[in-house]
Amino acid sequence: MRRIKDKLSTRLMNVCVASLCKAKQLEKAEVVIVDGMKIGLQPDVVTYNTLIAAYCRFVGIDAGYSILHRMKDAGINPDVITYNSLIAGATRYCLLSQCLDLFDEMLERSILPDIWSYNTLMNCFFKLGKPDEAYRVFQDILLKDISVHSATFNILFNGLCMNGYTENALMLFRSLKRHGFIPQLVTYNILIHGLCKSGRGKAASEFFNELVESGHIPNAITYTTVMKCCFKDRQFEEGLKIFAEMRNKGYTYDAFAYCTVASMLLKTERITEANEYLGYIITSGFSLDTVSFNTIVNLYCKEGQLDNAYKLLYEAEKGGLESDKYTHAILIDGLCRTGNFQEAQQQLNRMSMTGFDSNLVAWNSFINGLCKAGHLDYAMQMFESMDAKDSVTYSTIVRGLCKVGRFRAASKLLLSCIRGGMRILKSDKRIVIDGLRSCGLSHEARKIQSKIQLAKLLHY
C-alpha cells in the first residue's frame, strides 16, 4: 500500500514538474523536485526526462546533458526517451556531430534507438542540407524493420521539398500511395507548400483539389499557402477567391491572412481595397502581435502612407502593444523613402530616448536611405558617429561610395571592416575591385586584393 502511495505521489510531482517546465519555469520545477525529496519522494526516469526535454528546448543542449549526469548520479538509468530528448535538442541547433555522438552513446549503453530517434536524426540531416544522408537514415529504418510512423514520411517529404527535391517527394508520395499509404492533411500541406515554393502554382492547385477529393478538409495553413502562391503567380482574383472561401469557413482567426491580402492589394495599387482590409484588421478586435503590427506598419510605409502608420502606432501603444526595434527601423525606412531625412533623424533620437540606444537595424536603415538618395557625406557623418557597426553598416557605405565612384575610400573601408573581424560580402569585394580597374587603377586593385586576403587570414 505504501509503495502505491509513493508511486502516486511521484506521479503527481511529475505532473507539477511538467506543468512548470511547459511554462518555462525551470527553477520552480527544480524547487518542486527538491521539496519532494525532502518529504521522501524519489524522482524517477520520467522526472528527469521532463527536465532534460525542457532544458534542451529552452536553455540548450549542454544544460540538458548536465541533467543526464545528475540522473546517473541518482542511480536512475536513462532510457530511449532520455536520449531522444537530447538528440532533439542537438537537432534544434543543427549540431550534427552531437546527434551522432548521442546515437553512439545510446548503443554503448545497449539502448536501442526507436523510430523517433531515427526521425530526429533524419530531420537534422535535412536541416543541414544533406538529403542523401537523410535518405540513408530512412533506408536504415526500413532495413531494421522498425515500425514507421506517419511523421517519418512527413519529415521525409518536408526535407526533400526543403532541399529542392519536390519532384522526388511527389514521386515517393505516389509510390507510397500505391502501396497503401494513407496521407494525412499535414502531408498534403507539406507537398502543396513545396510545390508553391518551387514555383509550380498550377500543380499546387491540382494537389489542393486532390486533397479535397480524398475526403480531407483544408485548414488555415492549406488555404493561406495556396492563396500566397496565387498572389506570387499574379493570379490575384484566384487568390482572393481562396481567401473568401477561407473566411466563409471561419479560418481567418488572426491577422496574418488579412495582412497577406492587404500586401498584395497595395503592391497592385488597389489602395482603397487595401485600406479597407487594414482597417478591418485594426477594428475587428484581432489581437495583434508585434510581428503582425510591424507587417501593417511596413505596408503603410512602403506605400508612403506615413500618417496612417503613425496613427496605427499611436493606437497600438495606447492599447498596450509595445513597438520594438524593427518598428523604428520600418518607420525610419519609410521616412527616408519619402525624402524626409530630418524627421528620420528625429525618429532615431526618439528611439534612443525610449531605450533603443543600440538599435543597429534602425541606424542601418537610415544610412541606407541616405546612400540611396545620394546624401553620402551625411551618411558618412552618421557612420562615424555610430558607437556600434556591423557588416551591414559597412556594406551599405561601401556600396554608396562605389555608386559615386569613390572606390579608394570604399576599399579602405572594406579593409577596416575585415580588420574589425567582420565578414564581407563577395559582391562588395567584387564591386570595389572592378571599380578600381574600371578607373585604370589595376595595380591598386591587385594591392587591395592581396591586403583583403591577408586580413582574412589574420582575422577570420
Tab-separated table of N, CA and C in Angstrom, residues 205 208-209 219-220 222-228 230-231 235-249 251-252 261:
chain	number	residue	atom	x	y	z
A	205	SER	N	-2.394	23.872	-57.064
A	205	SER	CA	-3.866	23.970	-57.110
A	205	SER	C	-4.497	22.608	-57.382
A	208	PHE	N	-4.314	20.632	-54.315
A	208	PHE	CA	-5.346	21.122	-53.399
A	208	PHE	C	-6.680	20.429	-53.693
A	209	ASN	N	-7.016	20.329	-54.983
A	209	ASN	CA	-8.262	19.652	-55.384
A	209	ASN	C	-8.230	18.170	-55.009
A	219	ASN	N	-7.352	23.223	-44.042
A	219	ASN	CA	-7.339	24.081	-42.858
A	219	ASN	C	-6.717	25.438	-43.191
A	220	ALA	N	-6.497	26.267	-42.195
A	220	ALA	CA	-5.973	27.622	-42.414
A	220	ALA	C	-4.624	27.592	-43.130
A	222	THR	N	-3.495	25.295	-45.240
A	222	THR	CA	-3.712	24.933	-46.655
A	222	THR	C	-4.145	26.155	-47.454
A	223	TYR	N	-5.186	26.817	-46.963
A	223	TYR	CA	-5.738	27.974	-47.682
A	223	TYR	C	-4.706	29.093	-47.831
A	224	THR	N	-4.009	29.402	-46.727
A	224	THR	CA	-3.032	30.508	-46.768
A	224	THR	C	-1.902	30.202	-47.741
A	225	THR	N	-1.431	28.954	-47.745
A	225	THR	CA	-0.338	28.561	-48.651
A	225	THR	C	-0.754	28.729	-50.108
A	226	VAL	N	-1.937	28.216	-50.458
A	226	VAL	CA	-2.418	28.305	-51.847
A	226	VAL	C	-2.689	29.757	-52.228
A	227	MET	N	-3.261	30.528	-51.301
A	227	MET	CA	-3.550	31.940	-51.568
A	227	MET	C	-2.255	32.709	-51.863
A	228	LYS	N	-1.244	32.510	-51.033
A	228	LYS	CA	0.037	33.192	-51.251
A	228	LYS	C	0.658	32.783	-52.576
A	230	CYS	N	-0.972	31.851	-55.287
A	230	CYS	CA	-1.726	32.544	-56.350
A	230	CYS	C	-1.235	33.982	-56.503
A	231	PHE	N	-1.036	34.658	-55.384
A	231	PHE	CA	-0.560	36.049	-55.435
A	231	PHE	C	0.837	36.125	-56.049
A	235	GLN	N	-1.919	35.594	-59.964
A	235	GLN	CA	-3.312	35.166	-60.151
A	235	GLN	C	-4.124	35.748	-58.989
A	236	PHE	N	-4.275	37.082	-59.040
A	236	PHE	CA	-4.808	37.811	-57.899
A	236	PHE	C	-6.260	37.452	-57.589
A	237	GLU	N	-7.081	37.386	-58.618
A	237	GLU	CA	-8.505	37.104	-58.380
A	237	GLU	C	-8.705	35.697	-57.837
A	238	GLU	N	-7.903	34.750	-58.347
A	238	GLU	CA	-7.976	33.370	-57.857
A	238	GLU	C	-7.597	33.329	-56.370
A	239	GLY	N	-6.558	34.096	-56.031
A	239	GLY	CA	-6.125	34.166	-54.632
A	239	GLY	C	-7.189	34.759	-53.731
A	240	LEU	N	-7.874	35.794	-54.227
A	240	LEU	CA	-8.948	36.420	-53.446
A	240	LEU	C	-10.135	35.474	-53.263
A	241	LYS	N	-10.380	34.623	-54.270
A	241	LYS	CA	-11.446	33.611	-54.140
A	241	LYS	C	-11.104	32.627	-53.023
A	242	ILE	N	-9.829	32.222	-52.994
A	242	ILE	CA	-9.368	31.302	-51.945
A	242	ILE	C	-9.564	31.959	-50.576
A	243	PHE	N	-9.212	33.244	-50.488
A	243	PHE	CA	-9.347	33.966	-49.219
A	243	PHE	C	-10.821	34.057	-48.799
A	244	ALA	N	-11.695	34.315	-49.777
A	244	ALA	CA	-13.137	34.403	-49.488
A	244	ALA	C	-13.655	33.074	-48.943
A	245	GLU	N	-13.203	31.976	-49.567
A	245	GLU	CA	-13.613	30.645	-49.105
A	245	GLU	C	-13.093	30.393	-47.696
A	246	MET	N	-11.878	30.840	-47.473
A	246	MET	CA	-11.244	30.690	-46.165
A	246	MET	C	-12.043	31.432	-45.090
A	247	ARG	N	-12.473	32.653	-45.415
A	247	ARG	CA	-13.271	33.456	-44.476
A	247	ARG	C	-14.619	32.797	-44.205
A	248	ASN	N	-15.249	32.318	-45.282
A	248	ASN	CA	-16.575	31.697	-45.142
A	248	ASN	C	-16.549	30.477	-44.225
A	249	LYS	N	-15.384	29.778	-44.239
A	249	LYS	CA	-15.280	28.563	-43.428
A	249	LYS	C	-14.718	28.848	-42.035
A	251	TYR	N	-11.787	30.325	-41.075
A	251	TYR	CA	-10.378	30.048	-40.813
A	251	TYR	C	-9.525	31.305	-40.621
A	252	THR	N	-10.124	32.478	-40.695
A	252	THR	CA	-9.334	33.708	-40.547
A	252	THR	C	-9.417	34.194	-39.106
A	261	VAL	N	-3.298	39.562	-47.840
A	261	VAL	CA	-4.176	40.124	-48.875
A	261	VAL	C	-3.917	41.622	-49.036
